[in-house]
Amino acid sequence: MSDFEQLTQKYKKKVEVVDDRSTPEARAARVKRLRNLANLSRKQMCEGNDINVNTLKGWEIARYGGLPLDGAHKIIKRVSQEGVLCTVEWLLYEDGPPPSVNVGQAMEQSAPDAKKKSEAFNLEEEMTLFQQHYPSAIQYAINDDGMLPFYEVGDVVAGIKKSGKHINDLLETNCIVQLANGQLYCRRLRKGKLENTYHLVCFNTETSLETPIMTDVELLSAARIIWHRKQEENFNPKTKIATHTFIKQITHDLCSPAAGLRMLIDDEKKLSKDQREFIEHILVSINAISDKLTKKG
């Protein structure tokens, strides 16, 4: 009996969790890594492959037990069409060699496609190195406009997961957060009103999201973003970043300290009159700078 037949007979459709590398969450992370390496959207991954988009989404958020054996074969078959080679053992259990790019197939593609594949391969190399240094690392591809101008759709971010009481160490930072249902988001982390809960806040005041602030949410984990890779098409060819985006980011950066100073001077018990006047003067300067930048943007 071949290894594949033994694997099929032993696990059938449901994958047995034998260690932390075969958990639904670990399999979900590898599915997303493969899809990013193949430079495919969820819709593109499902095209001509008998995979429902909602099913793929469930595999990528570790829902209902995560990626099954037959699903692993479908994923591998699809990414192989893009020149990305992977084994079932690696995808399900992280056993054996990691995914690789078929250079010969990549060379046959058009120049733009080959360039994207090269970028995806470099991204995978960087992420692999990051995870070698930090075993508890988590990767996330930005898929909404909630954190503009810091992170754009298509950007990839990563951090080191913390759970339990250690999540409190990450308050007021940009994090990859995992909800109790397994869903991942990139949001600003703030303390919730209820015990062991958190507020998840979007920075983009013009976001298209229906819920820019999620309140009193329970989290499985959170990871402060310490690694950020932008897609090449998100850079301006000359300046590497659009000037208006840069200005918007600086303007936003000024808002948080200004708000903190405003709260401070509102507390008359902590400050003398001279101290409040001094901070008021600073606020006037900050607001003037912010206004000038806004007009330039």
Coordinates of C-alpha atoms in Angstrom, one line a residue:
M1 CA 0.0 0.0 0.0
S2 CA 1.4 3.4 -1.0
D3 CA 2.0 6.2 1.5
F4 CA -0.9 8.1 0.0
E5 CA -3.3 5.2 0.4
Q6 CA -2.2 4.7 4.0
L7 CA -2.7 8.4 4.7
T8 CA -6.2 8.3 3.1
Q9 CA -7.2 5.2 5.0
K10 CA -6.0 6.5 8.3
Y11 CA -7.4 10.0 8.1
K12 CA -10.0 9.8 5.4
K13 CA -11.5 13.2 5.2
K14 CA -11.0 14.6 8.7
V15 CA -7.4 15.4 9.8
E16 CA -6.3 14.1 13.1
V17 CA -4.5 16.8 15.3
V18 CA -1.3 15.2 16.5
D19 CA 0.6 18.3 17.5
D20 CA 0.5 22.1 17.3
R21 CA 1.6 22.0 13.7
S22 CA -1.6 20.1 12.6
T23 CA -4.2 22.2 14.4
P24 CA -6.9 23.8 12.3
E25 CA -5.3 27.2 12.9
A26 CA -1.9 25.9 11.8
R27 CA -3.4 24.4 8.6
A28 CA -5.3 27.6 8.0
A29 CA -2.1 29.6 8.1
R30 CA -0.4 27.3 5.6
V31 CA -3.4 27.5 3.2
K32 CA -3.1 31.3 3.3
R33 CA 0.6 31.1 2.8
L34 CA 0.2 29.0 -0.3
R35 CA -2.5 31.3 -1.7
N36 CA -0.3 34.3 -1.2
L37 CA 2.7 32.5 -2.7
A38 CA 0.5 31.7 -5.8
N39 CA -0.7 35.3 -5.8
L40 CA -4.3 34.3 -6.0
S41 CA -7.4 35.9 -4.5
R42 CA -9.9 33.6 -2.8
K43 CA -12.1 33.9 -5.9
Q44 CA -9.2 33.0 -8.2
M45 CA -8.3 30.1 -6.0
C46 CA -11.8 28.6 -6.4
E47 CA -12.1 29.1 -10.1
G48 CA -12.2 25.8 -11.9
N49 CA -11.3 23.8 -8.8
D50 CA -14.7 22.7 -7.3
I51 CA -14.1 24.8 -4.2
N52 CA -16.8 27.1 -2.8
V53 CA -15.5 30.6 -1.7
N54 CA -17.2 30.3 1.7
T55 CA -15.6 26.8 2.1
L56 CA -12.1 28.2 1.4
K57 CA -12.8 31.1 3.8
G58 CA -13.7 28.5 6.4
W59 CA -10.4 26.7 5.9
E60 CA -8.5 29.9 6.2
I61 CA -10.1 30.8 9.5
A62 CA -10.0 27.3 10.9
R63 CA -13.7 26.9 11.0
Y64 CA -15.4 23.5 11.6
G65 CA -12.2 21.6 12.1
G66 CA -10.2 23.3 9.4
L67 CA -8.8 22.0 6.1
P68 CA -9.6 18.3 5.4
L69 CA -7.6 15.9 3.3
D70 CA -9.6 16.2 0.1
G71 CA -9.5 20.0 0.4
A72 CA -5.7 19.8 0.7
H73 CA -5.5 18.0 -2.6
K74 CA -7.6 20.6 -4.2
I75 CA -5.5 23.4 -2.9
I76 CA -2.3 21.8 -4.0
K77 CA -3.7 21.1 -7.5
R78 CA -4.8 24.8 -7.9
V79 CA -1.5 26.4 -6.8
S80 CA 0.5 24.0 -8.9
Q81 CA -1.2 25.6 -11.9
E82 CA 0.6 28.8 -10.8
G83 CA 4.0 27.1 -10.5
V84 CA 3.8 26.6 -6.7
L85 CA 4.7 23.1 -5.7
C86 CA 3.7 21.6 -2.3
T87 CA 3.1 18.2 -0.7
V88 CA 0.0 17.0 1.3
E89 CA 2.2 16.2 4.2
W90 CA 3.5 19.8 4.5
L91 CA 0.1 21.4 4.0
L92 CA -1.6 19.2 6.7
Y93 CA 1.3 18.5 9.1
E94 CA 4.2 20.8 8.1
D95 CA 6.2 17.7 7.4
G96 CA 8.8 17.6 4.7
P97 CA 10.1 20.4 2.5
P98 CA 8.2 23.8 2.3
P99 CA 6.5 25.0 -0.9
S100 CA 8.7 25.9 -3.8
V101 CA 8.2 27.8 -7.1
N102 CA 8.6 26.0 -10.4
V103 CA 11.1 28.3 -12.0
G104 CA 10.6 26.8 -15.4
Q105 CA 6.9 27.5 -15.4
A106 CA 7.4 31.0 -14.0
M107 CA 9.7 31.9 -16.9
E108 CA 6.9 31.0 -19.4
Q109 CA 4.6 33.6 -18.0
S110 CA 4.3 37.1 -19.2
A111 CA 6.7 39.7 -17.7
P112 CA 4.1 41.2 -15.3
D113 CA 3.0 37.8 -14.1
A114 CA 6.6 36.6 -13.6
K115 CA 7.3 39.8 -11.7
K116 CA 4.4 39.1 -9.4
K117 CA 5.5 35.5 -8.8
S118 CA 9.0 36.7 -8.0
E119 CA 7.6 39.2 -5.5
A120 CA 5.4 36.5 -4.0
F121 CA 8.4 34.1 -3.7
N122 CA 10.5 36.8 -2.0
L123 CA 7.6 37.4 0.4
E124 CA 7.4 33.7 1.2
E125 CA 11.2 33.6 1.8
E126 CA 11.0 36.6 4.2
M127 CA 8.0 35.1 6.1
T128 CA 9.7 31.7 6.4
L129 CA 12.8 33.4 7.9
F130 CA 10.6 35.4 10.3
Q131 CA 8.8 32.2 11.5
Q132 CA 12.1 30.4 12.0
H133 CA 13.1 33.1 14.5
Y134 CA 9.6 33.4 16.1
P135 CA 7.7 30.0 16.2
S136 CA 4.6 31.7 17.4
A137 CA 4.5 34.2 14.5
I138 CA 1.3 34.9 12.7
Q139 CA 0.9 36.3 9.2
Y140 CA -2.1 38.3 7.8
A141 CA -2.9 39.7 4.4
I142 CA -4.7 43.1 4.7
N143 CA -8.1 42.7 3.0
D144 CA -10.0 45.9 3.9
D145 CA -9.4 49.7 4.1
G146 CA -9.9 49.9 7.9
M147 CA -6.3 50.7 8.7
L148 CA -5.4 53.2 6.0
P149 CA -3.1 55.0 5.6
F150 CA -0.8 52.6 7.5
Y151 CA -1.8 49.3 5.8
E152 CA -3.4 49.0 2.3
V153 CA -5.3 46.0 0.8
G154 CA -2.7 43.5 -0.4
D155 CA -0.1 44.4 2.2
V156 CA 1.2 41.6 4.4
V157 CA 1.8 42.0 8.1
A158 CA 3.1 39.7 10.8
G159 CA 3.6 39.6 14.5
I160 CA 4.2 37.3 17.5
K161 CA 1.1 36.0 19.1
K162 CA 0.2 36.6 22.7
S163 CA -2.8 35.2 24.6
G164 CA -4.5 35.5 28.0
K165 CA -3.4 38.3 30.3
H166 CA -0.4 39.0 28.0
I167 CA -2.7 40.6 25.4
N168 CA -2.9 43.6 27.8
D169 CA 0.8 44.3 27.0
L170 CA -0.3 45.2 23.4
L171 CA -2.9 47.9 24.2
E172 CA -2.8 51.0 22.0
T173 CA -0.8 49.2 19.3
N174 CA -1.7 47.9 15.8
C175 CA -2.3 44.2 16.1
I176 CA -3.4 41.1 14.2
V177 CA -6.2 39.9 16.5
Q178 CA -8.0 36.5 16.5
L179 CA -11.6 36.5 17.7
A180 CA -13.1 33.6 19.6
N181 CA -14.6 32.3 16.4
G182 CA -11.2 32.2 14.7
Q183 CA -11.7 35.3 12.5
L184 CA -8.6 37.4 12.0
Y185 CA -8.5 41.2 11.7
C186 CA -5.9 44.0 11.7
R187 CA -7.0 46.6 14.2
R188 CA -5.9 49.0 16.9
L189 CA -6.2 47.3 20.2
R190 CA -7.9 49.0 23.2
K191 CA -9.2 47.9 26.6
G192 CA -12.8 46.9 26.7
K193 CA -15.3 47.9 29.3
L194 CA -16.1 44.3 30.3
E195 CA -13.5 42.1 31.9
N196 CA -11.2 40.3 29.5
T197 CA -12.6 42.1 26.5
Y198 CA -11.2 44.6 24.0
H199 CA -12.2 47.2 21.6
L200 CA -11.0 46.8 18.0
V201 CA -10.6 50.2 16.3
C202 CA -10.2 51.2 12.6
F203 CA -7.9 54.2 11.9
N204 CA -9.5 55.1 8.6
T205 CA -12.3 57.6 9.4
E206 CA -13.6 57.1 5.8
T207 CA -13.5 53.3 5.9
S208 CA -16.1 51.4 3.8
L209 CA -16.6 48.9 6.7
E210 CA -20.0 48.8 8.4
T211 CA -18.4 48.3 11.8
P212 CA -15.3 50.5 12.2
I213 CA -15.2 49.9 15.9
M214 CA -15.9 46.5 17.5
T215 CA -16.6 46.8 21.2
D216 CA -16.1 44.4 24.1
V217 CA -14.7 41.5 22.0
E218 CA -13.2 38.4 23.4
L219 CA -9.9 37.4 21.8
L220 CA -8.0 34.1 21.4
S221 CA -4.8 36.0 20.7
A222 CA -3.2 39.2 19.5
A223 CA 0.1 40.0 17.8
R224 CA 1.6 43.5 17.6
I225 CA 2.6 44.2 14.0
I226 CA 6.4 44.2 13.8
W227 CA 6.8 43.1 10.2
H228 CA 5.1 44.8 7.2
R229 CA 5.5 44.2 3.5
K230 CA 3.8 46.4 1.0
Q231 CA 2.8 45.1 -2.4
E232 CA 4.9 46.7 -5.1
E233 CA 1.9 48.2 -6.9
N234 CA 1.1 50.1 -3.8
F235 CA 4.2 52.2 -4.2
N236 CA 4.6 55.3 -6.3
P237 CA 7.3 54.7 -8.9
K238 CA 9.1 57.9 -8.1
T239 CA 8.5 58.5 -4.4
K240 CA 7.8 54.9 -3.3
I241 CA 4.7 56.2 -1.5
A242 CA 2.1 58.6 -2.5
T243 CA 2.6 62.1 -1.0
H244 CA -1.0 62.5 0.0
T245 CA -0.9 59.2 1.8
F246 CA 2.3 60.2 3.6
I247 CA 0.8 63.5 4.7
K248 CA -2.4 61.8 5.8
Q249 CA -0.4 59.4 7.9
I250 CA 1.6 62.2 9.6
T251 CA -1.6 64.2 10.2
H252 CA -3.2 61.2 11.8
D253 CA -0.1 60.6 14.0
L254 CA -0.5 64.1 15.4
C255 CA -4.1 63.5 16.5
S256 CA -3.4 60.9 19.2
P257 CA -0.9 62.9 21.2
A258 CA -3.1 66.0 20.8
A259 CA -6.1 64.2 22.1
G260 CA -4.0 63.0 25.1
L261 CA -2.9 66.5 25.9
R262 CA -6.4 67.8 25.6
M263 CA -7.6 65.2 28.2
L264 CA -4.7 66.1 30.5
I265 CA -5.5 69.8 30.6
D266 CA -9.2 69.1 31.2
D267 CA -8.2 67.6 34.5
E268 CA -7.7 70.7 36.6
K269 CA -6.6 68.7 39.7
K270 CA -3.4 67.5 38.1
L271 CA -2.1 70.7 36.5
S272 CA -1.5 74.3 37.6
K273 CA -2.7 77.2 35.6
D274 CA 0.8 77.8 34.1
Q275 CA 1.1 74.1 33.1
R276 CA -2.3 74.2 31.4
E277 CA -1.4 77.4 29.5
F278 CA 1.9 75.8 28.3
I279 CA 0.1 72.7 27.0
E280 CA -2.5 74.9 25.3
H281 CA 0.3 76.6 23.5
I282 CA 1.6 73.2 22.3
L283 CA -1.8 72.2 21.1
V284 CA -2.2 75.4 19.1
S285 CA 1.1 74.6 17.4
I286 CA 0.1 71.0 16.7
N287 CA -3.3 72.0 15.3
A288 CA -1.6 74.6 13.0
I289 CA 0.8 72.0 11.6
S290 CA -2.1 69.5 11.1
D291 CA -4.1 72.1 9.2
K292 CA -1.2 73.0 6.9
L293 CA -0.6 69.3 6.1
T294 CA -4.3 68.7 5.5
K295 CA -4.4 71.6 3.0
K296 CA -1.3 70.2 1.2
G297 CA -2.7 66.7 1.1

